[in-house]
Short mmCIF file of C-alpha atoms in Angstrom, two decimals:
data_model
loop_
_atom_site.label_atom_id
_atom_site.label_comp_id
_atom_site.label_asym_id
_atom_site.label_seq_id
_atom_site.Cartn_x
_atom_site.Cartn_y
_atom_site.Cartn_z
CA MET A 1 2.10 -14.06 -16.49
CA ARG A 2 1.44 -17.52 -14.41
CA LEU A 3 -0.30 -17.67 -11.12
CA GLU A 4 -0.52 -19.95 -8.97
CA ALA A 5 -3.14 -20.75 -6.54
CA ILE A 6 -2.49 -20.43 -2.73
CA THR A 7 -4.24 -19.40 0.11
CA TRP A 8 -4.29 -16.14 2.05
CA GLU A 9 -2.63 -18.30 5.07
CA ARG A 10 0.61 -19.84 2.94
CA LEU A 11 0.97 -16.35 1.06
CA ALA A 12 1.69 -14.43 3.96
CA ASP A 13 4.06 -17.31 5.71
CA ALA A 14 5.84 -17.20 1.69
CA LEU A 15 5.83 -13.44 1.70
CA ALA A 16 7.45 -13.25 5.16
CA GLU A 17 10.12 -15.88 4.65
CA ARG A 18 11.14 -14.03 1.48
CA ILE A 19 11.08 -10.76 3.45
CA VAL A 20 13.09 -12.32 6.41
CA ALA A 21 16.35 -13.22 4.30
CA MET A 22 16.90 -10.62 2.02
CA PRO A 23 18.60 -6.93 2.97
CA ALA A 24 17.28 -3.64 2.31
CA HIS A 25 18.60 -2.57 -0.86
CA ASP A 26 20.16 0.50 0.35
CA GLY A 27 21.40 -1.14 3.34
CA SER A 28 19.27 0.58 5.65
CA PRO A 29 18.70 -2.01 8.57
CA TRP A 30 15.11 -1.30 8.06
CA LEU A 31 12.77 -3.01 5.48
CA ARG A 32 10.32 -1.23 3.50
CA VAL A 33 7.07 -3.28 2.12
CA ALA A 34 4.28 -2.60 0.43
CA VAL A 35 1.19 -4.11 -0.03
CA ASP A 36 -0.58 -1.81 -2.99
CA GLY A 37 -4.24 -3.03 -3.99
CA ALA A 38 -7.90 -0.72 -4.46
CA PRO A 39 -9.54 -1.21 -1.37
CA ALA A 40 -11.68 -3.59 -2.99
CA ALA A 41 -8.80 -5.48 -2.76
CA SER A 42 -8.33 -5.42 0.63
CA PRO A 43 -4.74 -4.23 0.42
CA ASP A 44 -5.40 -4.23 4.51
CA ALA A 45 -6.34 -7.62 5.64
CA LEU A 46 -2.70 -8.83 3.45
CA ALA A 47 -0.86 -6.70 5.10
CA ALA A 48 -2.15 -7.54 8.81
CA ARG A 49 -2.30 -11.06 8.09
CA LEU A 50 1.73 -10.04 6.77
CA ALA A 51 2.59 -8.82 10.45
CA GLU A 52 1.42 -11.35 12.15
CA ALA A 53 3.84 -14.06 10.12
CA LEU A 54 6.96 -12.03 10.46
CA ARG A 55 6.37 -11.08 14.01
CA VAL A 56 5.99 -14.82 14.93
CA ARG A 57 9.41 -15.18 13.33
CA GLY A 58 11.20 -12.35 15.75
CA ARG A 59 10.57 -9.41 13.37
CA ALA A 60 9.29 -6.08 14.17
CA VAL A 61 6.60 -4.68 12.19
CA HIS A 62 4.79 -1.56 11.83
CA GLN A 63 1.73 -1.14 9.38
CA VAL A 64 1.00 2.28 7.78
CA GLY A 65 -2.28 3.28 5.98
CA ALA A 66 -2.55 5.09 2.83
CA SER A 67 -5.73 6.44 4.05
CA GLY A 68 -4.09 7.95 6.97
CA PHE A 69 -1.75 10.33 4.72
CA LEU A 70 -4.74 11.93 2.98
CA ARG A 71 -4.45 15.53 2.06
CA PRO A 72 -6.88 17.83 3.59
CA ALA A 73 -10.66 18.41 2.04
CA SER A 74 -8.89 22.16 0.54
CA LEU A 75 -6.53 20.37 -1.79
CA ARG A 76 -8.26 16.80 -2.25
CA LEU A 77 -11.52 17.74 -3.23
CA GLU A 78 -10.92 20.92 -5.02
CA TYR A 79 -12.25 19.53 -8.56
CA GLY A 80 -15.65 18.30 -6.26
CA ARG A 81 -15.87 15.60 -4.19
CA ARG A 82 -15.79 12.66 -7.50
CA ASP A 83 -13.25 13.72 -9.68
CA PRO A 84 -11.64 10.41 -11.01
CA ASP A 85 -8.23 12.19 -11.79
CA ALA A 86 -7.47 14.37 -8.63
CA TYR A 87 -7.82 11.22 -6.53
CA HIS A 88 -5.20 9.61 -8.20
CA ASP A 89 -3.18 12.37 -8.30
CA ALA A 90 -4.01 14.65 -5.15
CA TRP A 91 -5.62 12.99 -2.65
CA PHE A 92 -2.71 11.08 -1.15
CA ASP A 93 -0.21 13.23 0.75
CA ARG A 94 2.91 11.61 -1.14
CA GLN A 95 5.43 14.40 -0.51
CA ALA A 96 3.78 13.62 3.44
CA LEU A 97 4.83 9.98 3.58
CA TRP A 98 7.94 10.35 1.90
CA ARG A 99 8.77 13.05 4.45
CA GLU A 100 6.65 10.89 8.08
CA VAL A 101 7.79 7.73 6.90
CA PHE A 102 10.41 6.73 4.11
CA ARG A 103 13.01 9.17 5.23
CA PRO A 104 13.34 8.22 9.15
CA LEU A 105 14.20 4.44 7.53
CA ASP A 106 17.17 5.69 5.31
CA PRO A 107 20.31 4.28 6.20
CA GLY A 108 21.52 6.61 9.19
CA GLY A 109 17.99 7.42 10.26
CA THR A 110 15.81 7.23 13.70
CA GLY A 111 13.71 4.88 13.00
CA ARG A 112 10.99 7.32 14.02
CA VAL A 113 7.54 6.74 11.73
CA LEU A 114 4.27 8.40 12.06
CA PRO A 115 2.00 6.47 11.78
CA ASP A 116 -0.76 9.00 10.66
CA LEU A 117 -1.01 12.23 9.37
CA TRP A 118 -4.32 13.52 8.43
CA ASP A 119 -8.60 13.22 9.77
CA PRO A 120 -10.55 12.97 6.58
CA VAL A 121 -13.05 12.77 8.57
CA ALA A 122 -12.49 15.65 11.22
CA ASP A 123 -10.23 17.23 8.37
CA ARG A 124 -7.90 18.03 10.51
CA ALA A 125 -4.15 16.36 11.92
CA THR A 126 -3.93 13.21 13.75
CA ARG A 127 -1.68 14.02 15.84
CA SER A 128 -0.42 10.50 16.40
CA ALA A 129 2.83 10.30 18.54
CA TYR A 130 5.64 8.79 16.40
CA VAL A 131 6.13 5.03 16.72
CA GLU A 132 10.38 3.62 16.57
CA LEU A 133 10.68 0.82 14.74
CA PRO A 134 14.15 -1.06 16.00
CA PRO A 135 16.66 -1.73 13.63
CA GLY A 136 15.77 -5.24 11.88
CA GLY A 137 11.84 -3.72 11.61
CA VAL A 138 9.43 -3.93 8.76
CA LEU A 139 7.96 -1.16 7.64
CA LEU A 140 3.89 -2.28 5.72
CA LEU A 141 2.52 0.57 3.63
CA HIS A 142 -0.98 -0.90 2.83
CA GLY A 143 -3.40 1.38 0.03
CA PRO A 144 -4.22 2.57 -3.45
CA LEU A 145 -2.04 3.62 -5.97
CA LEU A 146 1.27 2.84 -4.12
CA LEU A 147 3.41 2.47 -7.55
CA GLY A 148 5.47 4.25 -9.36
CA HIS A 149 6.05 7.23 -6.78
CA TRP A 150 9.63 6.61 -6.05
CA PHE A 151 9.09 5.20 -2.97
CA PRO A 152 12.15 2.94 -1.61
CA PHE A 153 10.55 0.02 -1.08
CA ASP A 154 12.47 -3.36 -0.56
CA LEU A 155 9.44 -5.33 -2.05
CA SER A 156 6.19 -4.73 -3.56
CA VAL A 157 2.83 -6.74 -3.27
CA HIS A 158 0.19 -5.82 -5.90
CA LEU A 159 -3.63 -6.78 -5.41
CA LYS A 160 -4.44 -7.82 -9.39
CA LEU A 161 -8.29 -7.26 -9.89
CA THR A 162 -9.68 -7.24 -13.26
CA PRO A 163 -11.98 -4.91 -14.24
CA ALA A 164 -14.54 -7.00 -13.68
CA ALA A 165 -13.96 -7.58 -10.34
CA LEU A 166 -13.13 -4.60 -9.29
CA ALA A 167 -16.83 -2.84 -10.42
CA ARG A 168 -18.22 -5.73 -8.42
CA ARG A 169 -16.61 -5.40 -5.89
CA THR A 170 -16.53 -1.54 -5.43
CA PRO A 171 -19.58 -0.14 -3.38
CA GLU A 172 -21.64 2.18 -5.74
CA GLY A 173 -20.85 5.02 -3.52
CA GLU A 174 -17.08 4.24 -4.82
CA ARG A 175 -17.55 3.49 -8.00
CA TRP A 176 -16.43 7.36 -8.85
CA THR A 177 -12.56 5.66 -8.71
CA LEU A 178 -12.76 3.59 -11.17
CA PRO A 179 -11.15 4.96 -13.96
CA ALA A 180 -8.04 6.42 -11.05
CA PHE A 181 -7.43 2.88 -11.40
CA ALA A 182 -7.99 1.95 -14.72
CA ARG A 183 -5.19 5.05 -15.22
CA TYR A 184 -2.63 3.50 -12.92
CA GLU A 185 -3.58 0.45 -14.94
CA ALA A 186 -1.96 1.96 -18.23
CA GLU A 187 0.02 4.57 -16.86
CA THR A 188 1.65 2.85 -14.05
CA ARG A 189 1.34 -0.61 -14.79
CA PRO A 190 1.36 -2.39 -11.28
CA GLU A 191 1.60 -5.60 -12.85
CA GLU A 192 4.78 -5.29 -14.09
CA ALA A 193 6.36 -2.72 -11.32
CA ALA A 194 5.58 -5.10 -8.33
CA ASP A 195 8.02 -7.94 -7.41
CA VAL A 196 4.90 -9.86 -6.64
CA VAL A 197 1.26 -10.55 -8.21
CA VAL A 198 -1.86 -11.90 -6.23
CA ARG A 199 -4.88 -11.60 -8.43
CA ALA A 200 -7.85 -11.79 -5.90
CA ASP A 201 -10.66 -11.64 -8.16
CA ASP A 202 -12.58 -14.49 -5.84
CA PRO A 203 -11.56 -13.36 -2.78
CA ARG A 204 -11.26 -16.74 -1.32
CA ARG A 205 -9.08 -18.78 -4.15
CA PRO A 206 -5.63 -15.88 -4.60
CA ALA A 207 -3.63 -16.90 -7.25
CA TRP A 208 0.17 -15.38 -7.48
CA SER A 209 3.43 -15.29 -8.95
CA GLY A 210 5.54 -17.44 -6.97
CA PRO A 211 8.50 -16.17 -4.42
CA GLY A 212 11.01 -14.75 -7.27
#
């Protein structure tokens, strides 16, 4: 795959231009966009830039972090606190994402999205209020391991790190997750699954696959 150098600002603008010009694949009045990447790649930062670029263009935006949809500790940590397969398979409540985030944005849906579900520190429900996304609005879901679950994304962006960069930029206490990301690369192949790929090995010099 050929990648071109770009700045984060230009990347957010280019993605926003593509989003405002595209319809939803299923005819929904809302668009659903993924910013997929390991925490070390800072998908939340790109999502924030993209949200601002979309708002400047007159689009309502709602950001949802996958970290707000973790499963309870009794399920998440069943095999211990540092099991990479559990992190890959069981940490994130994907059924709740379907129920509380994606189905309300189906054609004919309510547009009422739950911003988060579970507080992993207190290990209890957040009890956050629903947010109503108006027709024409954009959902930005950001976080790790988002692809390969049949989520109805209209556009997916994958932040790619080489194994060396991922290991270098992952804090010592989180390096136990590295085998989970190696498994994600091997099984899901996010570089092929995503619509747009951004290489983020050097956070100062991203490169991307182009608008597609």
